[in-house]
mmCIF file of C-alpha atoms and ligand atoms in Angstrom:
data_model
loop_
_atom_site.group_PDB
_atom_site.id
_atom_site.type_symbol
_atom_site.label_atom_id
_atom_site.label_comp_id
_atom_site.label_asym_id
_atom_site.label_seq_id
_atom_site.Cartn_x
_atom_site.Cartn_y
_atom_site.Cartn_z
ATOM 1 C CA GLU V 1347 150.877 120.112 53.417
ATOM 2 C CA SER V 1348 148.904 121.688 50.623
ATOM 3 C CA SER V 1349 152.209 122.432 48.931
ATOM 4 C CA THR V 1350 152.937 118.735 48.699
ATOM 5 C CA PRO V 1351 151.845 117.387 45.314
ATOM 6 C CA PRO V 1352 149.214 114.670 45.628
ATOM 7 C CA SER V 1353 151.376 112.070 43.966
ATOM 8 C CA GLN V 1354 154.063 112.392 46.617
ATOM 9 C CA GLU V 1355 151.646 112.736 49.456
ATOM 10 C CA MET V 1356 151.215 109.896 51.898
ATOM 11 C CA ALA V 1357 148.257 107.687 51.102
ATOM 12 C CA LYS V 1358 145.263 107.989 53.360
ATOM 13 C CA THR V 1359 143.760 104.883 54.864
ATOM 14 C CA ILE V 1360 140.148 104.278 55.708
ATOM 15 C CA VAL V 1361 138.773 101.143 57.412
ATOM 16 C CA LEU V 1362 135.288 99.763 56.904
ATOM 17 C CA VAL V 1363 133.820 98.144 59.993
ATOM 18 C CA GLY V 1364 130.371 97.004 60.971
ATOM 19 C CA ARG V 1365 128.124 94.023 61.330
ATOM 20 C CA THR V 1366 128.033 91.328 58.720
ATOM 21 C CA SER V 1367 126.057 91.978 55.527
ATOM 22 C CA HIS V 1368 125.446 95.629 56.330
ATOM 23 C CA GLY V 1369 127.282 96.540 53.102
ATOM 24 C CA LYS V 1370 130.937 97.104 54.070
ATOM 25 C CA SER V 1371 132.265 95.389 50.960
ATOM 26 C CA ALA V 1372 129.653 97.035 48.730
ATOM 27 C CA THR V 1373 130.603 100.436 50.153
ATOM 28 C CA GLY V 1374 134.277 99.633 49.634
ATOM 29 C CA ASN V 1375 133.548 98.828 46.003
ATOM 30 C CA SER V 1376 131.629 102.061 45.561
ATOM 31 C CA ILE V 1377 134.576 104.017 46.941
ATOM 32 C CA VAL V 1378 137.194 102.167 44.920
ATOM 33 C CA GLY V 1379 134.953 102.392 41.871
ATOM 34 C CA LYS V 1380 135.190 98.718 40.917
ATOM 35 C CA LYS V 1381 134.348 95.269 42.222
ATOM 36 C CA ALA V 1382 137.517 95.008 44.255
ATOM 37 C CA PHE V 1383 135.949 93.438 47.337
ATOM 38 C CA LYS V 1384 133.746 90.419 47.245
ATOM 39 C CA SER V 1385 130.317 91.650 48.175
ATOM 40 C CA MET V 1386 127.631 89.173 49.005
ATOM 41 C CA LEU V 1387 125.491 88.223 46.079
ATOM 42 C CA LYS V 1388 122.033 87.001 46.756
ATOM 43 C CA THR V 1389 122.759 83.813 44.877
ATOM 44 C CA THR V 1390 126.214 82.900 46.192
ATOM 45 C CA GLY V 1391 126.016 84.282 49.721
ATOM 46 C CA VAL V 1392 129.624 85.462 49.851
ATOM 47 C CA ILE V 1393 130.756 86.709 53.218
ATOM 48 C CA THR V 1394 134.015 88.606 53.709
ATOM 49 C CA SER V 1395 136.111 86.285 55.806
ATOM 50 C CA THR V 1396 139.322 88.227 56.194
ATOM 51 C CA CYS V 1397 140.678 91.774 56.173
ATOM 52 C CA GLU V 1398 141.559 93.014 52.723
ATOM 53 C CA MET V 1399 143.025 96.241 51.435
ATOM 54 C CA HIS V 1400 142.679 97.874 48.055
ATOM 55 C CA ARG V 1401 144.377 101.009 46.929
ATOM 56 C CA THR V 1402 142.750 103.505 44.624
ATOM 57 C CA LEU V 1403 143.794 106.705 43.011
ATOM 58 C CA LEU V 1404 141.138 109.320 43.492
ATOM 59 C CA GLU V 1405 140.067 111.814 40.814
ATOM 60 C CA ASN V 1406 141.998 114.558 42.600
ATOM 61 C CA GLY V 1407 145.155 112.446 42.392
ATOM 62 C CA HIS V 1408 145.144 111.510 46.076
ATOM 63 C CA LYS V 1409 145.899 107.935 47.038
ATOM 64 C CA LEU V 1410 143.413 106.150 49.200
ATOM 65 C CA ASN V 1411 143.759 102.799 50.945
ATOM 66 C CA VAL V 1412 140.455 101.099 51.657
ATOM 67 C CA ILE V 1413 140.506 98.256 54.191
ATOM 68 C CA ASP V 1414 137.497 95.967 54.300
ATOM 69 C CA THR V 1415 136.989 93.807 57.379
ATOM 70 C CA PRO V 1416 134.839 90.789 58.122
ATOM 71 C CA GLY V 1417 131.811 91.257 60.385
ATOM 72 C CA LEU V 1418 133.749 91.815 63.550
ATOM 73 C CA PHE V 1419 130.782 92.830 65.716
ATOM 74 C CA ASP V 1420 129.080 89.525 65.380
ATOM 75 C CA PHE V 1421 129.621 87.366 68.378
ATOM 76 C CA SER V 1422 129.169 84.190 66.411
ATOM 77 C CA VAL V 1423 132.831 84.153 65.388
ATOM 78 C CA GLU V 1424 135.702 83.060 67.618
ATOM 79 C CA SER V 1425 137.426 85.830 69.545
ATOM 80 C CA GLU V 1426 140.748 84.350 68.504
ATOM 81 C CA PHE V 1427 139.770 84.853 64.888
ATOM 82 C CA ILE V 1428 138.639 88.407 65.543
ATOM 83 C CA GLY V 1429 141.864 89.129 67.379
ATOM 84 C CA LYS V 1430 143.861 87.878 64.415
ATOM 85 C CA GLU V 1431 141.796 89.911 61.987
ATOM 86 C CA ILE V 1432 142.151 93.096 63.995
ATOM 87 C CA ALA V 1433 145.871 92.532 64.212
ATOM 88 C CA LYS V 1434 145.913 92.001 60.473
ATOM 89 C CA CYS V 1435 143.884 95.133 59.871
ATOM 90 C CA ILE V 1436 146.162 97.179 62.086
ATOM 91 C CA ASN V 1437 149.125 95.713 60.282
ATOM 92 C CA LEU V 1438 147.592 96.619 56.911
ATOM 93 C CA ALA V 1439 147.151 100.209 58.064
ATOM 94 C CA LYS V 1440 150.831 100.637 58.705
ATOM 95 C CA ASP V 1441 150.653 104.412 58.533
ATOM 96 C CA GLY V 1442 147.608 104.655 60.775
ATOM 97 C CA ILE V 1443 143.937 105.120 60.092
ATOM 98 C CA HIS V 1444 142.679 108.436 58.727
ATOM 99 C CA ALA V 1445 139.022 107.557 59.100
ATOM 100 C CA ILE V 1446 137.038 104.581 60.294
ATOM 101 C CA LEU V 1447 133.716 104.039 58.541
ATOM 102 C CA LEU V 1448 131.083 102.326 60.638
ATOM 103 C CA VAL V 1449 128.768 100.812 58.065
ATOM 104 C CA VAL V 1450 125.134 100.484 59.190
ATOM 105 C CA SER V 1451 122.367 99.226 56.985
ATOM 106 C CA ILE V 1452 119.053 100.896 57.555
ATOM 107 C CA ARG V 1453 117.427 97.835 56.080
ATOM 108 C CA THR V 1454 118.223 95.985 59.272
ATOM 109 C CA ARG V 1455 117.038 97.186 62.606
ATOM 110 C CA PHE V 1456 119.930 98.140 64.781
ATOM 111 C CA SER V 1457 118.869 98.458 68.397
ATOM 112 C CA ARG V 1458 120.421 100.944 70.778
ATOM 113 C CA LYS V 1459 121.902 98.053 72.742
ATOM 114 C CA GLU V 1460 123.596 96.765 69.616
ATOM 115 C CA GLU V 1461 124.856 100.220 68.710
ATOM 116 C CA GLU V 1462 126.381 100.656 72.109
ATOM 117 C CA ALA V 1463 127.874 97.189 72.049
ATOM 118 C CA GLY V 1464 129.338 97.931 68.607
ATOM 119 C CA LEU V 1465 130.919 101.145 69.835
ATOM 120 C CA LEU V 1466 132.356 99.348 72.862
ATOM 121 C CA ILE V 1467 133.897 96.733 70.622
ATOM 122 C CA LEU V 1468 135.390 99.458 68.424
ATOM 123 C CA HIS V 1469 136.839 101.069 71.531
ATOM 124 C CA ALA V 1470 138.225 97.738 72.647
ATOM 125 C CA PHE V 1471 139.816 97.141 69.237
ATOM 126 C CA PHE V 1472 141.202 100.573 68.561
ATOM 127 C CA GLY V 1473 140.890 102.619 71.770
ATOM 128 C CA VAL V 1474 138.402 105.296 72.825
ATOM 129 C CA LYS V 1475 140.044 107.950 70.613
ATOM 130 C CA ILE V 1476 138.808 106.109 67.557
ATOM 131 C CA THR V 1477 135.489 107.999 67.974
ATOM 132 C CA ASP V 1478 137.240 111.119 66.687
ATOM 133 C CA TYR V 1479 137.896 109.323 63.423
ATOM 134 C CA MET V 1480 134.494 107.803 62.996
ATOM 135 C CA ILE V 1481 132.035 108.380 60.213
ATOM 136 C CA VAL V 1482 128.793 106.426 60.260
ATOM 137 C CA VAL V 1483 127.887 105.360 56.755
ATOM 138 C CA PHE V 1484 124.300 104.358 56.199
ATOM 139 C CA THR V 1485 123.582 101.917 53.422
ATOM 140 C CA GLY V 1486 120.285 100.794 51.978
ATOM 141 C CA GLY V 1487 118.904 104.332 51.632
ATOM 142 C CA ASP V 1488 117.641 103.327 48.182
ATOM 143 C CA GLU V 1489 115.112 101.110 49.917
ATOM 144 C CA LEU V 1490 113.550 103.899 51.991
ATOM 145 C CA GLU V 1491 109.887 104.665 51.475
ATOM 146 C CA ASP V 1492 109.299 107.185 48.678
ATOM 147 C CA ASP V 1493 108.652 110.255 50.777
ATOM 148 C CA GLU V 1494 111.086 109.401 53.599
ATOM 149 C CA THR V 1495 114.533 110.940 53.870
ATOM 150 C CA LEU V 1496 117.478 109.369 55.665
ATOM 151 C CA ASP V 1497 117.189 111.989 58.415
ATOM 152 C CA ASP V 1498 113.508 111.148 58.856
ATOM 153 C CA TYR V 1499 114.432 107.515 59.200
ATOM 154 C CA LEU V 1500 117.362 108.128 61.526
ATOM 155 C CA SER V 1501 115.435 110.393 63.858
ATOM 156 C CA ARG V 1502 112.839 107.664 64.065
ATOM 157 C CA GLU V 1503 114.968 104.518 64.254
ATOM 158 C CA TYR V 1504 118.586 105.228 64.933
ATOM 159 C CA CYS V 1505 119.554 106.150 68.452
ATOM 160 C CA LEU V 1506 123.280 106.713 68.196
ATOM 161 C CA GLU V 1507 124.249 110.334 67.675
ATOM 162 C CA PRO V 1508 126.872 110.148 64.967
ATOM 163 C CA ILE V 1509 129.125 113.126 64.723
ATOM 164 C CA LEU V 1510 129.514 112.604 61.019
ATOM 165 C CA LYS V 1511 127.200 110.630 58.889
ATOM 166 C CA ALA V 1512 127.149 109.738 55.246
ATOM 167 C CA GLN V 1513 124.956 107.714 52.991
ATOM 168 C CA ILE V 1514 125.972 105.317 50.288
ATOM 169 C CA SER V 1515 123.544 103.131 48.469
ATOM 170 C CA LEU V 1516 123.646 100.878 45.458
ATOM 171 C CA ASN V 1517 121.584 103.422 43.553
ATOM 172 C CA GLU V 1518 123.758 104.054 40.485
ATOM 173 C CA ALA V 1519 122.309 107.491 39.846
ATOM 174 C CA GLN V 1520 123.243 108.701 43.319
ATOM 175 C CA LYS V 1521 126.371 106.659 43.961
ATOM 176 C CA SER V 1522 129.105 108.932 42.570
ATOM 177 C CA GLU V 1523 127.692 111.997 44.313
ATOM 178 C CA GLN V 1524 127.377 110.042 47.569
ATOM 179 C CA VAL V 1525 131.000 108.813 47.287
ATOM 180 C CA LYS V 1526 132.132 112.408 46.734
ATOM 181 C CA GLN V 1527 130.292 113.519 49.831
ATOM 182 C CA LEU V 1528 131.792 110.647 51.836
ATOM 183 C CA LEU V 1529 135.330 111.491 50.703
ATOM 184 C CA ALA V 1530 134.699 115.119 51.603
ATOM 185 C CA LEU V 1531 133.740 113.912 55.068
ATOM 186 C CA VAL V 1532 136.947 111.883 55.256
ATOM 187 C CA ASN V 1533 138.833 115.125 54.607
ATOM 188 C CA VAL V 1534 136.825 116.839 57.326
ATOM 189 C CA VAL V 1535 137.908 114.102 59.720
ATOM 190 C CA VAL V 1536 141.522 114.379 58.634
ATOM 191 C CA ASP V 1537 141.459 118.157 59.138
ATOM 192 C CA LYS V 1538 139.718 117.804 62.468
ATOM 193 C CA ASN V 1539 142.529 115.585 63.686
ATOM 194 C CA GLY V 1540 145.199 117.929 62.362
ATOM 195 C CA GLY V 1541 146.172 115.549 59.565
ATOM 196 C CA ARG V 1542 147.388 113.027 62.149
ATOM 197 C CA PRO V 1543 146.137 109.525 61.463
ATOM 198 C CA TYR V 1544 144.863 107.387 64.268
ATOM 199 C CA ARG V 1545 147.512 105.167 65.771
ATOM 200 C CA SER V 1546 146.812 103.090 68.773
ATOM 201 C CA LYS V 1547 149.690 101.719 70.846
ATOM 202 C CA PRO V 1548 149.667 98.441 68.985
ATOM 203 C CA PHE V 1549 150.068 100.398 65.762
ATOM 204 C CA VAL V 1550 153.234 102.020 66.980
ATOM 205 C CA GLU V 1551 154.525 98.739 68.292
ATOM 206 C CA VAL V 1552 153.743 96.979 65.079
ATOM 207 C CA LYS V 1553 155.339 99.659 62.976
ATOM 208 C CA GLU V 1554 158.553 99.975 64.983
ATOM 209 C CA LYS V 1555 158.958 96.303 65.598
ATOM 210 C CA ASP V 1556 158.040 95.622 62.016
ATOM 211 C CA LYS V 1557 160.909 97.817 60.938
ATOM 212 C CA LEU V 1558 163.316 96.125 63.301
ATOM 213 C CA GLU V 1559 162.273 92.539 63.270
ATOM 214 C CA SER V 1560 162.420 89.943 60.598
ATOM 215 C CA GLN V 1561 159.478 88.215 58.942
ATOM 216 C CA LYS V 1562 159.933 85.377 61.447
ATOM 217 C CA SER V 1563 159.448 87.644 64.412
ATOM 218 C CA TYR V 1564 156.374 89.089 62.705
ATOM 219 C CA GLU V 1565 154.546 85.874 63.531
ATOM 220 C CA LYS V 1566 155.534 86.313 67.166
ATOM 221 C CA GLN V 1567 154.437 89.932 67.015
ATOM 222 C CA LEU V 1568 151.154 88.912 65.493
ATOM 223 C CA LYS V 1569 150.659 86.408 68.296
ATOM 224 C CA THR V 1570 151.282 89.080 70.940
ATOM 225 C CA LEU V 1571 148.955 91.439 69.173
ATOM 226 C CA THR V 1572 146.316 88.769 68.799
ATOM 227 C CA LYS V 1573 146.578 88.015 72.507
ATOM 228 C CA MET V 1574 146.323 91.711 73.339
ATOM 229 C CA VAL V 1575 143.299 92.255 71.176
ATOM 230 C CA ASP V 1576 141.854 89.058 72.495
ATOM 231 C CA LEU V 1577 142.239 90.314 76.056
ATOM 232 C CA LYS V 1578 140.747 93.655 75.125
ATOM 233 C CA LEU V 1579 137.993 91.876 73.393
ATOM 234 C CA LYS V 1580 137.391 89.721 76.425
ATOM 235 C CA GLY V 1581 137.280 92.884 78.520
ATOM 236 C CA SER V 1582 134.792 94.430 76.190
ATOM 237 C CA TYR V 1583 132.795 91.219 76.188
ATOM 238 C CA ASP V 1584 132.743 91.333 79.960
ATOM 239 C CA LYS V 1585 131.701 94.979 79.840
ATOM 240 C CA ILE V 1586 129.030 94.176 77.312
ATOM 241 C CA ALA V 1587 127.874 91.243 79.382
ATOM 242 C CA GLN V 1588 127.723 93.564 82.375
ATOM 243 C CA GLN V 1589 125.818 96.158 80.405
ATOM 244 C CA ILE V 1590 123.470 93.529 79.150
ATOM 245 C CA ASP V 1591 123.003 92.360 82.736
ATOM 246 C CA GLU V 1592 122.346 95.930 83.774
ATOM 247 C CA LEU V 1593 119.933 96.375 80.928
ATOM 248 C CA LYS V 1594 118.264 93.127 81.878
ATOM 249 C CA LEU V 1595 118.126 94.298 85.475
ATOM 250 C CA LYS V 1596 116.659 97.584 84.310
ATOM 251 C CA GLU V 1597 114.267 95.729 82.115
ATOM 252 C CA SER V 1598 113.267 93.340 84.884
ATOM 253 C CA TYR V 1599 113.045 96.305 87.232
ATOM 254 C CA GLY V 1600 110.831 98.003 84.675
ATOM 255 C CA LYS V 1601 108.787 94.847 84.436
ATOM 256 C CA LEU V 1602 108.644 94.675 88.197
ATOM 257 C CA ALA V 1603 107.574 98.306 88.358
ATOM 258 C CA GLN V 1604 104.964 97.539 85.761
ATOM 259 C CA GLN V 1605 103.824 94.518 87.687
ATOM 260 C CA ILE V 1606 103.699 96.599 90.836
ATOM 261 C CA ALA V 1607 101.718 99.235 88.995
ATOM 262 C CA GLU V 1608 99.439 96.531 87.662
ATOM 263 C CA LEU V 1609 99.140 95.015 91.101
ATOM 264 C CA LYS V 1610 98.366 98.430 92.523
ATOM 265 C CA LEU V 1611 95.774 98.903 89.859
ATOM 266 C CA LYS V 1612 94.417 95.467 90.609
ATOM 267 C CA GLU V 1613 94.594 96.219 94.312
ATOM 268 C CA SER V 1614 92.698 99.434 93.930
ATOM 269 C CA TYR V 1615 90.289 97.604 91.708
ATOM 270 C CA TYR V 1616 89.938 94.875 94.301
ATOM 271 C CA ASP V 1617 89.578 97.497 96.994
ATOM 272 C CA LYS V 1618 86.818 99.070 95.017
ATOM 273 C CA LEU V 1619 85.299 95.688 94.435
ATOM 274 C CA ALA V 1620 85.617 94.838 98.109
ATOM 275 C CA GLN V 1621 84.031 98.150 98.937
ATOM 276 C CA GLN V 1622 81.264 97.502 96.490
ATOM 277 C CA ILE V 1623 80.826 94.059 97.956
ATOM 278 C CA ASP V 1624 80.757 95.566 101.435
ATOM 279 C CA GLU V 1625 78.245 98.081 100.252
ATOM 280 C CA LEU V 1626 76.261 95.345 98.620
ATOM 281 C CA LYS V 1627 76.514 93.309 101.779
ATOM 282 C CA LEU V 1628 75.491 96.318 103.778
ATOM 283 C CA ASN V 1629 72.706 96.885 101.331
ATOM 284 C CA GLU V 1630 71.800 93.270 101.511
ATOM 285 C CA ARG V 1631 72.049 93.315 105.236
ATOM 286 C CA SER V 1632 70.032 96.482 105.398
ATOM 287 C CA ASP V 1633 67.638 94.912 102.944
ATOM 288 C CA LYS V 1634 67.413 91.875 105.145
ATOM 289 C CA LEU V 1635 67.056 94.103 108.141
ATOM 290 C CA ALA V 1636 64.398 96.102 106.392
ATOM 291 C CA GLN V 1637 62.678 92.897 105.483
ATOM 292 C CA GLN V 1638 62.985 91.621 108.994
ATOM 293 C CA ILE V 1639 61.634 94.878 110.261
ATOM 294 C CA ARG V 1640 58.889 94.658 107.710
ATOM 295 C CA GLU V 1641 58.241 91.103 108.753
ATOM 296 C CA LEU V 1642 58.328 92.078 112.362
ATOM 297 C CA LYS V 1643 56.035 94.960 111.675
ATOM 298 C CA LEU V 1644 53.779 92.695 109.719
ATOM 299 C CA LYS V 1645 53.912 90.146 112.456
ATOM 300 C CA GLU V 1646 53.279 92.827 114.988
ATOM 301 C CA SER V 1647 50.401 94.213 113.048
ATOM 302 C CA TYR V 1648 49.266 90.689 112.420
ATOM 303 C CA ASP V 1649 49.573 89.981 116.100
ATOM 304 C CA LYS V 1650 47.678 93.129 116.773
ATOM 305 C CA LEU V 1651 45.143 92.114 114.247
ATOM 306 C CA ALA V 1652 45.034 88.667 115.704
ATOM 307 C CA GLN V 1653 44.705 90.174 119.083
ATOM 308 C CA GLN V 1654 42.016 92.457 117.860
ATOM 309 C CA ILE V 1655 40.359 89.532 116.219
ATOM 310 C CA THR V 1656 40.731 87.581 119.418
ATOM 311 C CA GLU V 1657 39.474 90.526 121.302
ATOM 312 C CA ILE V 1658 36.626 90.929 118.899
ATOM 313 C CA LYS V 1659 35.934 87.255 119.056
ATOM 314 C CA LEU V 1660 36.226 87.333 122.792
ATOM 315 C CA LYS V 1661 33.992 90.318 122.935
ATOM 316 C CA GLU V 1662 31.609 88.698 120.605
ATOM 317 C CA SER V 1663 31.645 85.470 122.513
ATOM 318 C CA SER V 1664 31.384 87.311 125.765
ATOM 319 C CA ASP V 1665 28.530 89.261 124.293
ATOM 320 C CA LYS V 1666 26.992 86.058 123.215
ATOM 321 C CA LEU V 1667 27.680 84.635 126.568
ATOM 322 C CA ALA V 1668 26.220 87.670 128.176
ATOM 323 C CA GLN V 1669 23.279 87.377 125.934
ATOM 324 C CA GLN V 1670 23.026 83.732 126.620
ATOM 325 C CA ILE V 1671 23.361 84.464 130.235
ATOM 326 C CA THR V 1672 20.739 87.114 129.882
ATOM 327 C CA GLU V 1673 18.686 84.730 127.920
ATOM 328 C CA LEU V 1674 19.306 82.051 130.442
ATOM 329 C CA LYS V 1675 18.486 84.446 133.151
ATOM 330 C CA LEU V 1676 15.401 85.535 131.374
ATOM 331 C CA LYS V 1677 14.467 81.954 130.752
ATOM 332 C CA GLU V 1678 15.052 81.167 134.356
ATOM 333 C CA ASP V 1679 13.006 84.122 135.436
ATOM 334 C CA TYR V 1680 10.328 83.126 133.100
ATOM 335 C CA ASP V 1681 10.441 79.566 134.343
ATOM 336 C CA LYS V 1682 10.186 80.794 137.870
ATOM 337 C CA LEU V 1683 7.412 83.040 136.871
ATOM 338 C CA ALA V 1684 5.748 80.230 135.079
ATOM 339 C CA GLN V 1685 6.210 78.089 138.083
ATOM 340 C CA GLN V 1686 4.869 80.803 140.289
ATOM 341 C CA ILE V 1687 2.092 81.255 137.879
ATOM 342 C CA ALA V 1688 1.543 77.548 137.931
ATOM 343 C CA GLU V 1689 1.783 77.583 141.624
ATOM 344 C CA LEU V 1690 -0.499 80.551 141.753
ATOM 345 C CA LYS V 1691 -2.849 78.818 139.404
ATOM 346 C CA LEU V 1692 -2.659 75.781 141.594
ATOM 347 C CA LYS V 1693 -3.322 77.878 144.634
ATOM 348 C CA GLN V 1694 -6.117 79.669 142.890
ATOM 349 C CA SER V 1695 -7.810 76.433 141.946
ATOM 350 C CA TYR V 1696 -7.332 75.290 145.476
ATOM 351 C CA TYR V 1697 -8.802 78.482 146.749
ATOM 352 C CA ASP V 1698 -11.563 78.253 144.265
ATOM 353 C CA LYS V 1699 -12.314 74.788 145.468
ATOM 354 C CA LEU V 1700 -11.992 75.988 148.952
ATOM 355 C CA ALA V 1701 -14.323 78.868 148.228
ATOM 356 C CA GLN V 1702 -16.684 76.502 146.551
ATOM 357 C CA GLN V 1703 -16.503 74.199 149.496
ATOM 358 C CA ILE V 1704 -16.980 77.177 151.703
ATOM 359 C CA ASP V 1705 -19.829 78.242 149.530
ATOM 360 C CA GLU V 1706 -21.198 74.788 149.584
ATOM 361 C CA LEU V 1707 -20.605 74.677 153.270
ATOM 362 C CA LYS V 1708 -22.218 78.079 153.545
ATOM 363 C CA VAL V 1709 -25.117 76.926 151.472
ATOM 364 C CA LYS V 1710 -25.399 73.784 153.528
ATOM 365 C CA GLU V 1711 -24.995 75.727 156.714
ATOM 366 C CA SER V 1712 -27.717 78.163 155.774
ATOM 367 C CA SER V 1713 -29.996 75.430 154.713
ATOM 368 C CA ASP V 1714 -29.258 73.660 157.936
ATOM 369 C CA LYS V 1715 -29.968 76.836 159.796
ATOM 370 C CA ARG V 1716 -33.154 77.251 157.932
ATOM 371 C CA ALA V 1717 -34.064 73.723 158.633
ATOM 372 C CA GLN V 1718 -33.229 74.316 162.266
ATOM 373 C CA GLN V 1719 -35.141 77.522 162.220
ATOM 374 C CA ILE V 1720 -37.958 75.742 160.586
ATOM 375 C CA ALA V 1721 -37.653 73.007 163.129
ATOM 376 C CA GLU V 1722 -37.555 75.558 165.893
ATOM 377 C CA LEU V 1723 -40.404 77.347 164.424
ATOM 378 C CA LYS V 1724 -42.307 74.127 164.126
ATOM 379 C CA LEU V 1725 -41.389 73.382 167.702
ATOM 380 C CA LYS V 1726 -42.484 76.781 168.812
ATOM 381 C CA ASP V 1727 -45.727 76.372 166.946
ATOM 382 C CA ARG V 1728 -46.338 73.026 168.603
ATOM 383 C CA ARG V 1729 -45.613 74.427 172.016
ATOM 384 C CA ALA V 1730 -47.927 77.328 171.366
ATOM 385 C CA MET V 1731 -50.627 74.933 170.276
ATOM 386 C CA ILE V 1732 -50.024 72.781 173.288
ATOM 387 C CA ASN V 1733 -50.318 75.885 175.409
ATOM 388 C CA LEU V 1734 -53.437 76.918 173.766
ATOM 389 C CA HIS V 1735 -54.854 73.560 174.045
ATOM 390 C CA ASN V 1736 -54.170 73.475 177.715
ATOM 391 C CA LYS V 1737 -55.880 76.617 178.380
HETATM 392 N N1 GTP R 754 119.512 97.779 48.458
HETATM 393 C C1 GTP R 754 120.743 97.866 48.919
HETATM 394 N N2 GTP R 754 121.445 96.735 49.156
HETATM 395 C C2 GTP R 754 122.711 96.844 49.651
HETATM 396 C C3 GTP R 754 123.294 98.083 49.927
HETATM 397 N N3 GTP R 754 124.520 97.860 50.424
HETATM 398 C C4 GTP R 754 124.707 96.512 50.415
HETATM 399 N N4 GTP R 754 123.630 95.898 49.963
HETATM 400 C C5 GTP R 754 123.423 94.465 49.824
HETATM 401 O O1 GTP R 754 123.579 93.860 51.083
HETATM 402 C C6 GTP R 754 124.155 92.584 50.982
HETATM 403 C C7 GTP R 754 125.393 92.514 51.853
HETATM 404 O O2 GTP R 754 126.360 93.364 51.368
HETATM 405 P P1 GTP R 754 127.915 93.160 51.645
HETATM 406 O O3 GTP R 754 128.630 94.301 51.028
HETATM 407 O O4 GTP R 754 128.364 91.786 51.260
HETATM 408 O O5 GTP R 754 127.896 93.261 53.211
HETATM 409 P P2 GTP R 754 129.187 93.127 54.190
HETATM 410 O O6 GTP R 754 128.969 94.109 55.298
HETATM 411 O O7 GTP R 754 130.425 93.194 53.435
HETATM 412 O O8 GTP R 754 128.942 91.665 54.787
HETATM 413 P P3 GTP R 754 130.077 90.695 55.403
HETATM 414 O O9 GTP R 754 131.177 90.648 54.462
HETATM 415 O O10 GTP R 754 129.320 89.389 55.570
HETATM 416 O O11 GTP R 754 130.438 91.254 56.733
HETATM 417 C C8 GTP R 754 124.471 92.399 49.494
HETATM 418 O O12 GTP R 754 123.453 91.619 48.899
HETATM 419 C C9 GTP R 754 124.455 93.808 48.945
HETATM 420 O O13 GTP R 754 124.043 93.848 47.575
HETATM 421 C C10 GTP R 754 122.486 99.285 49.666
HETATM 422 O O14 GTP R 754 122.898 100.419 49.886
HETATM 423 N N5 GTP R 754 121.254 99.099 49.168
HETATM 424 MG MG1 MG R 755 131.903 91.959 53.260
#
C-alpha cells in the first residue's frame, strides 16, 4: 500500500461519537483545521442535530473524512431519530470506518455506569468489533489543575480502560501537536486492523444495495436500516435497563448489607447495653440486697439492742423489784419487830404492873403478916399476963 501515492489512495474515514457537548464538533474542527462543524458557543447554544461529514486533505497528502454525529448516547432523544442518524452515518461512511473516536470531556464527570452504557450503545450501533477501532479522545485537558496531568486525572476519575487514548483541547498552543498525535493513533488503529476499515453487516448491505438500487429504493433501504438499528438500540436499551436493574440490585444489596452491618453493630451495642443494664440491675439488686441485709443486720442488732435494753430494763426493774421486795420484806420484818417490840413493851409494862402489884401485894402481905404477928404477939402477951395473973 505504501507504494500507492497518497493522492490516489482511498480516503480514510473517522467518526466522532460521544455524549452531547463533550466536544465532538470542536474536536472535528481541530482535526479539519477550520470551523467546519458547528460547535456549541456559550452564547448561542448550538447543538449538532444531524450527522455531518467534512473532508480534509492532511499535510502528508492523505485524505481524511471526518464524520460528526449528534449526541447519540443521550437517552433524551427519540430512538427513531437515533436510528435514522446511525443509518445516515453508516451511509456517509460508504467505504467503512477506519477509526471511531469516542469523545469524552474530562470537565464532566462520566460515571462507570455511563461509560459502560455508552460502550453498549456503540456495540449495538456498530457491533462488538467496533472496539478494535476505538480511540478515546479526552477533551477539556486545558482546564485541568496546574500540576495535574491527564493520566493523573484518568487514573483518579476515569474507569474505562481505553486501549488507545488521545487528548485534544482548545488550547491553541497544544492543538496542532495534539492533532498530530491523534492522527498518528488513527494510523496505529488502521495498521492494527490490517488496513481493513470497519464494516458492519449494514455497511455491506448499504453499499451493495446502494450500488444496485435507485435513489427511490434508498429511502426503503434507509427505513430497513433505521428499523434494524432501532431494534438493536431497543435491545441495548433493554440490556442497559437490565444492567441498571442489576446495579440497583447490587446497590440495594449493598445498602441492605450495610443496614445489616449497622443493625449488627446496633445489636451488639444493644447487647452490650442490655448487659450493662443487667449488670446495673444486678448491681442495683445486689445493692438493694446489701441494703436489705444491712437493714436486717441493723434491725437484728437493733432488736438485740432492744432486747438487751429490755433485758437490762427487766433486770433493772427486777432488781428494783427485788430491792423493793427486800425493802418490803425488811419493812415487814421491821414492822413485825416493832409490833413484837410493842407487844413486848406492852407485856413488859404489864409485867411491871404485875410485879408492882405483886410487890404491893408482897408489901401488903408482909405488913399484914407483921400485923398478924403483932396481933399474935399481943395475944400471946395477954395470955401470958392472964396466966401470970392467975397464978
Ligand atoms: N475548555 C474546553 N472547552 C471545550 C473543549 N472541547 C469543547 N469545549 C467546549 O464544550 C462545549 C461543547 O462543545 P461541542 O463541540 O459543541 O460539543 P459536542 O460534543 O459537539 O456537543 P453536541 O453537538 O451537543 O453533541 C463548547 O462550548 C466548546 O467550546 C476543550 O477541550 N476545552
Ligand atoms: Mg456537536
